[in-house]
Short mmCIF file of N, CA, C and O in Angstrom, two decimals:
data_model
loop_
_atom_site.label_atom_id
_atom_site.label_comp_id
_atom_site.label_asym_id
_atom_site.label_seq_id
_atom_site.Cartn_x
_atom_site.Cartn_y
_atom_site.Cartn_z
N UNK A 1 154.60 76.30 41.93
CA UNK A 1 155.79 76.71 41.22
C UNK A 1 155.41 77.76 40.18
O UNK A 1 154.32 77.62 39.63
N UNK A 2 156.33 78.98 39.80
CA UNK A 2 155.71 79.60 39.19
C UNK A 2 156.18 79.20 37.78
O UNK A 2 157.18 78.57 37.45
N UNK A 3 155.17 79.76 37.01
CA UNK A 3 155.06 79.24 35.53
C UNK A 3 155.31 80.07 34.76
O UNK A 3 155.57 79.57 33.66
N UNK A 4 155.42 82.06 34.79
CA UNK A 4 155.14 83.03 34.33
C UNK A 4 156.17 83.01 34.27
O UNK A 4 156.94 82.22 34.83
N UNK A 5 156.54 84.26 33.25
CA UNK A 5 157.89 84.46 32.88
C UNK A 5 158.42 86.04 33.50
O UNK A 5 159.55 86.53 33.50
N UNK A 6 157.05 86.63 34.04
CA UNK A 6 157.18 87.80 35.03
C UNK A 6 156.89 87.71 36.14
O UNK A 6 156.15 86.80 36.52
N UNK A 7 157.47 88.81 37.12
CA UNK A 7 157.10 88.22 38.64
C UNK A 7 155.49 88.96 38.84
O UNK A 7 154.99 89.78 38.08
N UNK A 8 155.03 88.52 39.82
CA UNK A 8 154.10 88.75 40.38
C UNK A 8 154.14 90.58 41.25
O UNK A 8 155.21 91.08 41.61
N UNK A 9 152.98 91.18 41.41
CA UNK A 9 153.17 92.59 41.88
C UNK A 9 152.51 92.40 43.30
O UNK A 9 151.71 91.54 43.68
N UNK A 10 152.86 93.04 43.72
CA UNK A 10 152.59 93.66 45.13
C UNK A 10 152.55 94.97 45.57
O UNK A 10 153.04 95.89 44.92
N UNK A 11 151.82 95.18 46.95
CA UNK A 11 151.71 96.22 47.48
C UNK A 11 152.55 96.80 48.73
O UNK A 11 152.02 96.47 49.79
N UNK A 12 153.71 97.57 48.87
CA UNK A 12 154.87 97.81 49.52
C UNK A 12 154.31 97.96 50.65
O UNK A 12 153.53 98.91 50.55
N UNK A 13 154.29 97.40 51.96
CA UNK A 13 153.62 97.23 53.41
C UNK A 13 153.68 98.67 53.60
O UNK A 13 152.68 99.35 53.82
N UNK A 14 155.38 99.34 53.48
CA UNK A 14 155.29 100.56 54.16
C UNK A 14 154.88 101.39 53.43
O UNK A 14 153.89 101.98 53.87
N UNK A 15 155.43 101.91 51.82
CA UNK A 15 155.07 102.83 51.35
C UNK A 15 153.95 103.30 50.53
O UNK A 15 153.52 104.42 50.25
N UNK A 16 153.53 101.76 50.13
CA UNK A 16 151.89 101.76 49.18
C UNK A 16 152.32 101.91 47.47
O UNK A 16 151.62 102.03 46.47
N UNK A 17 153.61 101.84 47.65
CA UNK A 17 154.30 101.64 46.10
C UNK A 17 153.80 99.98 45.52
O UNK A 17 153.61 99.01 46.26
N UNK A 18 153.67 100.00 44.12
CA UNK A 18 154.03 98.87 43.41
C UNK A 18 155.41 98.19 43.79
O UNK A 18 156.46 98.78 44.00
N UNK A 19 155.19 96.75 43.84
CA UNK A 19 156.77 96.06 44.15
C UNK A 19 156.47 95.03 43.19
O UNK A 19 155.37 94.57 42.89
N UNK A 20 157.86 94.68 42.66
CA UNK A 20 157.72 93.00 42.42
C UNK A 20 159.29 92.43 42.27
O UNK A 20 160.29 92.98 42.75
N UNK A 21 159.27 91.37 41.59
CA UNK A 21 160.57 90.80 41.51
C UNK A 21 160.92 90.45 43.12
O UNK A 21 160.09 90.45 44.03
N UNK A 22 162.67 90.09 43.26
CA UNK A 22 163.27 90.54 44.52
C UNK A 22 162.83 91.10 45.68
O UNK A 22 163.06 90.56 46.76
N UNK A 23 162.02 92.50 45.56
CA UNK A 23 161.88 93.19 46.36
C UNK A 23 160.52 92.59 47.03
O UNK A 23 160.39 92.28 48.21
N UNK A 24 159.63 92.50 46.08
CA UNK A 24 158.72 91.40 46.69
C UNK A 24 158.82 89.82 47.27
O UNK A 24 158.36 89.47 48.36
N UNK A 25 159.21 89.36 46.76
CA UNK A 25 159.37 88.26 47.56
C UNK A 25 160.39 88.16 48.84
O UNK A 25 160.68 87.12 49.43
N UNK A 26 160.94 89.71 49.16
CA UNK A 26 161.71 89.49 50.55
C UNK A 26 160.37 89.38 51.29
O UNK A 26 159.92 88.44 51.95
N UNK A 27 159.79 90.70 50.96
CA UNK A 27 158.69 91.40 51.96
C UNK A 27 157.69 89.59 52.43
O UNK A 27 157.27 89.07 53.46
N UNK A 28 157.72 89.21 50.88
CA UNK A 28 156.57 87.47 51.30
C UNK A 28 157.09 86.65 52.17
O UNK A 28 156.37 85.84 52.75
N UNK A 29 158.49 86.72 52.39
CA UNK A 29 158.93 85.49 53.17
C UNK A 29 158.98 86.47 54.53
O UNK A 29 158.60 85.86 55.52
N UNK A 30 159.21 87.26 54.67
CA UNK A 30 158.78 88.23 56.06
C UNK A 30 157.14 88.20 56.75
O UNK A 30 156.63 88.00 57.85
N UNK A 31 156.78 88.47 55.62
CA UNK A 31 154.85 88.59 56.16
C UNK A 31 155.13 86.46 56.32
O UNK A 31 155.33 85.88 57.38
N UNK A 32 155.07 86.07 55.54
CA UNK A 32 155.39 84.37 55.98
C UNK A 32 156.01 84.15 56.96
O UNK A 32 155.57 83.10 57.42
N UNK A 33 156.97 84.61 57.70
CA UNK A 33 157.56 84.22 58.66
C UNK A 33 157.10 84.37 60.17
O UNK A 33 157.14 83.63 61.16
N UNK A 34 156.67 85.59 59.92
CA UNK A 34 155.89 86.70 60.92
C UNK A 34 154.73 86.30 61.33
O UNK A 34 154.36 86.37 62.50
N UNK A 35 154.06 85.85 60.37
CA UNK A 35 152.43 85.59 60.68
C UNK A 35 152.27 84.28 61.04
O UNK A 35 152.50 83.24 60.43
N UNK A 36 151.70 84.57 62.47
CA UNK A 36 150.98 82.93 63.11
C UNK A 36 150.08 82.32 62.41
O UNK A 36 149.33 82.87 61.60
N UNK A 37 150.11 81.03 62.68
CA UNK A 37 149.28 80.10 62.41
C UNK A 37 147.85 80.60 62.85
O UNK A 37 147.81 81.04 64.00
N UNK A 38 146.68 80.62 62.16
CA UNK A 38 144.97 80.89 62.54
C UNK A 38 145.02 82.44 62.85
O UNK A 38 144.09 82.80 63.57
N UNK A 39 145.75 83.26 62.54
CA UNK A 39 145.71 84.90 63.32
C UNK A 39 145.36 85.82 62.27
O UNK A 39 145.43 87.04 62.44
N UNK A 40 144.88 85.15 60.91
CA UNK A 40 144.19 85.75 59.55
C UNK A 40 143.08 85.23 59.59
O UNK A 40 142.96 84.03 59.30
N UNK A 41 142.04 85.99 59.94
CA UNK A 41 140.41 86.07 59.80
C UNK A 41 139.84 85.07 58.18
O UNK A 41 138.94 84.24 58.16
N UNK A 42 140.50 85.40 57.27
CA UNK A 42 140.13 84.87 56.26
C UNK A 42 140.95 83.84 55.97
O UNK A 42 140.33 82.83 55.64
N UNK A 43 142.04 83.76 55.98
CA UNK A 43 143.12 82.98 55.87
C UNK A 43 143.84 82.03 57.11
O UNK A 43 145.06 82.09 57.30
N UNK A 44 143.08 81.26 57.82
CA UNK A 44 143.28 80.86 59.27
C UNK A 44 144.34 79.80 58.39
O UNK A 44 145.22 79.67 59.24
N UNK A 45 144.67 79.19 57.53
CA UNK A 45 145.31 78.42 57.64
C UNK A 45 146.86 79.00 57.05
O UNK A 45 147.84 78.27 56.91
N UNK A 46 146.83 80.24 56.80
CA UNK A 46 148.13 80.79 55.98
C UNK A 46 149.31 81.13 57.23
O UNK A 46 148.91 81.31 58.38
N UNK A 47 150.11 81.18 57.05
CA UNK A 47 151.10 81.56 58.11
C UNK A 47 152.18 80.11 58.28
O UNK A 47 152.24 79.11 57.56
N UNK A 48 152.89 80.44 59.43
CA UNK A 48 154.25 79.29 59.66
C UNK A 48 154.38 79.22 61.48
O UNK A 48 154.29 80.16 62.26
N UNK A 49 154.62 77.78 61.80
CA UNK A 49 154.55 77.98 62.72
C UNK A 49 156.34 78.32 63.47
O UNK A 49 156.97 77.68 64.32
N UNK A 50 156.74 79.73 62.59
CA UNK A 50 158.30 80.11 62.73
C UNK A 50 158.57 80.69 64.19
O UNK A 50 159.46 80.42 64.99
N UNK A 51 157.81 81.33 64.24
CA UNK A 51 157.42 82.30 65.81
C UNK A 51 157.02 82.01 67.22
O UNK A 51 157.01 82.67 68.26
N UNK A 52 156.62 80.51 66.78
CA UNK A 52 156.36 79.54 68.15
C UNK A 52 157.77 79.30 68.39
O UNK A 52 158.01 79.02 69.57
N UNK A 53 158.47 79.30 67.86
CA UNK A 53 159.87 79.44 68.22
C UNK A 53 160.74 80.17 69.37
O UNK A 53 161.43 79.63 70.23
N UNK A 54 160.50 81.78 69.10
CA UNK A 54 160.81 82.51 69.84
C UNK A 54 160.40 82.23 71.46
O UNK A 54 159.39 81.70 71.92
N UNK A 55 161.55 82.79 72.12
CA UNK A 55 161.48 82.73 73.44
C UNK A 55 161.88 81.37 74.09
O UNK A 55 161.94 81.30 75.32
N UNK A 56 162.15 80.27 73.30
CA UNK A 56 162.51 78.78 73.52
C UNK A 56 163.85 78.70 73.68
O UNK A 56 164.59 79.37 72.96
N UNK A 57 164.28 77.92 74.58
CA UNK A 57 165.71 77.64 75.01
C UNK A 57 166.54 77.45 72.95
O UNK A 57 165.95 76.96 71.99
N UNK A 58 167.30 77.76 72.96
CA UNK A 58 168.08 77.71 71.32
C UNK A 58 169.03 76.31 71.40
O UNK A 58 170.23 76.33 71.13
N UNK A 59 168.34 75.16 71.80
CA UNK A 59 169.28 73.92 71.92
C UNK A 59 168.60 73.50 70.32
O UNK A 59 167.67 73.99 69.69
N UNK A 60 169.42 72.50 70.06
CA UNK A 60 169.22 71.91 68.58
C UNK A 60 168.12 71.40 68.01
O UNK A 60 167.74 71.35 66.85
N UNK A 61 167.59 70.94 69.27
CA UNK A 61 165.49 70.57 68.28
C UNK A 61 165.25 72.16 68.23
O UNK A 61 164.90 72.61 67.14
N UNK A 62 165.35 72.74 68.93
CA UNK A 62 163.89 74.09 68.57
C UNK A 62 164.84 74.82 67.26
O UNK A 62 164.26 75.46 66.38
N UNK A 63 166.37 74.64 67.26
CA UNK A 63 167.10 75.22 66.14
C UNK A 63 165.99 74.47 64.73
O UNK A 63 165.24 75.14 64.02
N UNK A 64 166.18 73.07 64.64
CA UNK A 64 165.61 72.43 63.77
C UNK A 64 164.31 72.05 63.11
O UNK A 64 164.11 71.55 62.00
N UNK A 65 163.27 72.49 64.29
CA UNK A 65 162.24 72.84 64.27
C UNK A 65 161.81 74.35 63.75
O UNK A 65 160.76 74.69 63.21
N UNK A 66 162.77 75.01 64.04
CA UNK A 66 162.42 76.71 63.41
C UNK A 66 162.78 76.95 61.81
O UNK A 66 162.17 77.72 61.07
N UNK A 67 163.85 76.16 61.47
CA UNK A 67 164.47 75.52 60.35
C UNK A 67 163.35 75.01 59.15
O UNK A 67 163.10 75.41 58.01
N UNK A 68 162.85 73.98 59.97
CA UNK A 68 162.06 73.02 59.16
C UNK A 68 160.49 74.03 58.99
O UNK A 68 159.95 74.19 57.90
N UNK A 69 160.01 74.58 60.19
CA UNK A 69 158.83 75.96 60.23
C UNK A 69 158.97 76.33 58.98
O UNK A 69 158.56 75.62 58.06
N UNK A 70 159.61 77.58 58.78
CA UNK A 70 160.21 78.42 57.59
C UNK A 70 160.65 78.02 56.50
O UNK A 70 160.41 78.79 55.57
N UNK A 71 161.65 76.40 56.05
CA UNK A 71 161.41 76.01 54.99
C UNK A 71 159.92 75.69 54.73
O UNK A 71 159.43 76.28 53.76
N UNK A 72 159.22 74.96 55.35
CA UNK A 72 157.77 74.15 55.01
C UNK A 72 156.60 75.31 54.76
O UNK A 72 155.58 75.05 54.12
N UNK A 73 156.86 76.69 55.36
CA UNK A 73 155.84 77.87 55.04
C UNK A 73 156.41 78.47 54.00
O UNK A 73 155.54 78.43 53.14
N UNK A 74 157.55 79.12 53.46
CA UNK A 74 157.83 79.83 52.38
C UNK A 74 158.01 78.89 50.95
O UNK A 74 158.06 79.44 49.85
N UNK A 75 158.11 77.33 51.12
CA UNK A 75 158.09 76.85 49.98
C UNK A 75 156.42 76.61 49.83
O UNK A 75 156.00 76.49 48.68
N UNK A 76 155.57 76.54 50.81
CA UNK A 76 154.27 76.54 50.42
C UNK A 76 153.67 77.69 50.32
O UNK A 76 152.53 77.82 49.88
N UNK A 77 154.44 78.68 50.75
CA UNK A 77 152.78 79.82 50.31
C UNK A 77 153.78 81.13 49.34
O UNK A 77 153.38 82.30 49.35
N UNK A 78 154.93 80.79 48.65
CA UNK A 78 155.82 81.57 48.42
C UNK A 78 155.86 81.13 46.78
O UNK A 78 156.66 80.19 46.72
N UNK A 79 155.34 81.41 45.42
CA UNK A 79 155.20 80.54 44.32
C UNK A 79 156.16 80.90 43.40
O UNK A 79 156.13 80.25 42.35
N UNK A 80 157.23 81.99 43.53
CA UNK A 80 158.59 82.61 43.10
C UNK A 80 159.48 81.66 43.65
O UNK A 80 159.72 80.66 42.97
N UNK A 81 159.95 81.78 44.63
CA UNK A 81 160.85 81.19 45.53
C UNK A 81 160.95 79.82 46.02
O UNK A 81 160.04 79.34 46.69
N UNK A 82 162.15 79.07 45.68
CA UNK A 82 162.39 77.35 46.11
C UNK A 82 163.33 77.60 46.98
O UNK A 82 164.38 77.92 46.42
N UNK A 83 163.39 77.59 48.36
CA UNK A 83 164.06 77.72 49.41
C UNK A 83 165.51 75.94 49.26
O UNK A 83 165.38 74.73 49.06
N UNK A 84 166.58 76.80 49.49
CA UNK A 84 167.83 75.87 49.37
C UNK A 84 168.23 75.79 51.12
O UNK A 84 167.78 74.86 51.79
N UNK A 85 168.69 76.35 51.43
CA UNK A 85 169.16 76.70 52.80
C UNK A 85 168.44 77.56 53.69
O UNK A 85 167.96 78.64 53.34
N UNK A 86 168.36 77.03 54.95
CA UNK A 86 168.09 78.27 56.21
C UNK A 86 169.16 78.04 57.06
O UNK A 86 169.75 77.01 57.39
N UNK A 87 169.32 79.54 57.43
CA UNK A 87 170.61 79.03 58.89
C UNK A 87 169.61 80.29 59.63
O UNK A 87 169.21 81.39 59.26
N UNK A 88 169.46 79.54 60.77
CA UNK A 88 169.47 80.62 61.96
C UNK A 88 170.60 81.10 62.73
O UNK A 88 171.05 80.52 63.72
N UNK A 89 170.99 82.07 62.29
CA UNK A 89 172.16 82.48 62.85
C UNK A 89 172.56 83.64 64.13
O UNK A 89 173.56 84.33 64.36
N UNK A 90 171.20 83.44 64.81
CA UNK A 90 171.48 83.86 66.11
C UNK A 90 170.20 83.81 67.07
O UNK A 90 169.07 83.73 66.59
N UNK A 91 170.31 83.84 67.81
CA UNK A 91 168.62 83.71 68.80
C UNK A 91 169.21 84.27 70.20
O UNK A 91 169.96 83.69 70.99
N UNK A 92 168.50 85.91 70.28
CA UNK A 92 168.94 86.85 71.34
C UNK A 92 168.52 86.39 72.58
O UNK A 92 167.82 85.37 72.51
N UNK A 93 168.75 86.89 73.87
CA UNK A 93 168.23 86.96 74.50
C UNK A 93 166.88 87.68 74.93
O UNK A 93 166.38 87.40 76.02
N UNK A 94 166.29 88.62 74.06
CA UNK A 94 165.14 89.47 74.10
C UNK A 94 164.24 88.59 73.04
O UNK A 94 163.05 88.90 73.02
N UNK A 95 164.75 87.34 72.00
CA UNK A 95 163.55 86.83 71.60
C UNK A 95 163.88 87.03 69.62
O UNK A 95 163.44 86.37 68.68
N UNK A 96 164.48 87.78 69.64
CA UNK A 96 164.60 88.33 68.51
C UNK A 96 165.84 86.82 67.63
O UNK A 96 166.84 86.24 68.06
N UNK A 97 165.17 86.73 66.46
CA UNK A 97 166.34 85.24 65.85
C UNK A 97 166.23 86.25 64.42
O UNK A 97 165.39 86.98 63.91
N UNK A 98 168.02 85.69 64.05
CA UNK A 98 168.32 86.34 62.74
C UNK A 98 168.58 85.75 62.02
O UNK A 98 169.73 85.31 62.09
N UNK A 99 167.67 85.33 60.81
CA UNK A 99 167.61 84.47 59.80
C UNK A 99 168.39 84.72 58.76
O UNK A 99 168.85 85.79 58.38
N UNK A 100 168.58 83.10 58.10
CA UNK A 100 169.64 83.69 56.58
C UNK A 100 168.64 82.58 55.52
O UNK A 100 168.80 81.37 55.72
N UNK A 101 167.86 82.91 54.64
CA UNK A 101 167.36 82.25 53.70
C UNK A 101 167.83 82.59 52.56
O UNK A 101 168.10 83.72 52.15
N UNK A 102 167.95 81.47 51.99
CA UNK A 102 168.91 81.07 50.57
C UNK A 102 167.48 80.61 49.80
O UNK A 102 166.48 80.22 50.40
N UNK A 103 167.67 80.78 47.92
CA UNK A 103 166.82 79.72 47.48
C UNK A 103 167.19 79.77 46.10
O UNK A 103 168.39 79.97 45.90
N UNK A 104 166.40 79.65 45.04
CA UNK A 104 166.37 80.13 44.05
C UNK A 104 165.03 81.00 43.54
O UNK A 104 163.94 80.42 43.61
N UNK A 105 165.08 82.13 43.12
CA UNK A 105 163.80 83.18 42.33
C UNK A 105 163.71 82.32 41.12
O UNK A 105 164.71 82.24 40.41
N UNK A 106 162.42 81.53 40.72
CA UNK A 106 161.99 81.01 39.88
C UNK A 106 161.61 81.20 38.43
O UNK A 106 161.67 80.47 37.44
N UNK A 107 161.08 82.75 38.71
CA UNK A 107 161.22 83.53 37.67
C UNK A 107 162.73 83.89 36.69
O UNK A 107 162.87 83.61 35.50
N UNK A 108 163.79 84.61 37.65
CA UNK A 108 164.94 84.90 37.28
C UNK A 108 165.96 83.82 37.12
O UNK A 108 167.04 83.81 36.55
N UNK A 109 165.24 82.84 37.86
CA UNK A 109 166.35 81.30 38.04
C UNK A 109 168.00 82.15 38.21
O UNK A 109 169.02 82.12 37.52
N UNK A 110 167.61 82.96 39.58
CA UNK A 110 168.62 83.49 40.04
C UNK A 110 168.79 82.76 41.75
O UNK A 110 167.80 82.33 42.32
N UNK A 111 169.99 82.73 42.31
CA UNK A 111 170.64 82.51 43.67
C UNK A 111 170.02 83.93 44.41
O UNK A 111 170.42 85.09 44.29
N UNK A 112 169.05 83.46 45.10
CA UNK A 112 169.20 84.78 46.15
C UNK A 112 169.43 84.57 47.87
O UNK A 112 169.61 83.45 48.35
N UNK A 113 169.41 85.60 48.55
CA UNK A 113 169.62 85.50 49.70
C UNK A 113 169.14 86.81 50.87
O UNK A 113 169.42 88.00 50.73
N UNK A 114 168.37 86.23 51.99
CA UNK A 114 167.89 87.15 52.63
C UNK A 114 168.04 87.02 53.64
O UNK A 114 167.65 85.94 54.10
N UNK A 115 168.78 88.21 54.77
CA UNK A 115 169.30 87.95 55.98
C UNK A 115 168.26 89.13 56.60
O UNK A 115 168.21 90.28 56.16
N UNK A 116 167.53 88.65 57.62
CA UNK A 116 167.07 89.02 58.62
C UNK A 116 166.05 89.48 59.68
O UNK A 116 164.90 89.37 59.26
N UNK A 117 166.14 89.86 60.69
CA UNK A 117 165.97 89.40 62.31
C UNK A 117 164.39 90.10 62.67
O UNK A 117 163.92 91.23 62.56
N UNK A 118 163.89 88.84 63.12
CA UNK A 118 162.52 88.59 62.87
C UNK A 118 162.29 88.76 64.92
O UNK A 118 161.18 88.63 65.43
#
């Protein structure tokens, strides 16, 4: 949980800018969502198993299972963010699922919300 009264900084994937606040912690729950389980050389245990998901029939365990993935990885490796809600709110036929994460920013003890397709 974070304890600071500022957010944490980061390095912008695409542009190599400083980030923090908001803008960073979308990008964390993305690189969290994205990244397999053991597929970080140094970090074999960091990641979610959100993506074993994809390509699975979209009946209500693998809904709940992708659910429970993504809460249990972004409240553990995410130290801004207390995740309230996930809805998966669509799972394509090409594989592609479009997420809606809710939580609270710990820092701002603000409502936020981040929609999308992983």
């Amino acid at each position: 949980m974070a304890t600071s009264t500022e957010h944490l900084i980061d390095i912008d994937r695409y542009t190599g800018e400083l980030i923090q606040g908001w803008e960073r912690i979308k990008q964390s729950i993305f690189v969290i969502l994205t990244t397999r389980l053991r597929t970080r050389l140094m970090r074999l245990w960091w990641g979610s198993k959100f993506n074993e998901m994809q390509d699975k029939p979209g009946n209500e365990e693998v809904l709940m299972s992708s659910m429970m993935a993504a809460i249990s990885a972004i409240n553990t490796y995410e130290p801004e963010f207390k995740v309230t809600r996930v809805v998966i709110e669509d799972m394509g036929p090409d594989g592609e699922i479009t997420i809606t994460v809710e939580g609270i920013d710990l820092v701002d003890e603000a409502l936020r919300r981040l929609k999308t397709t992983i």
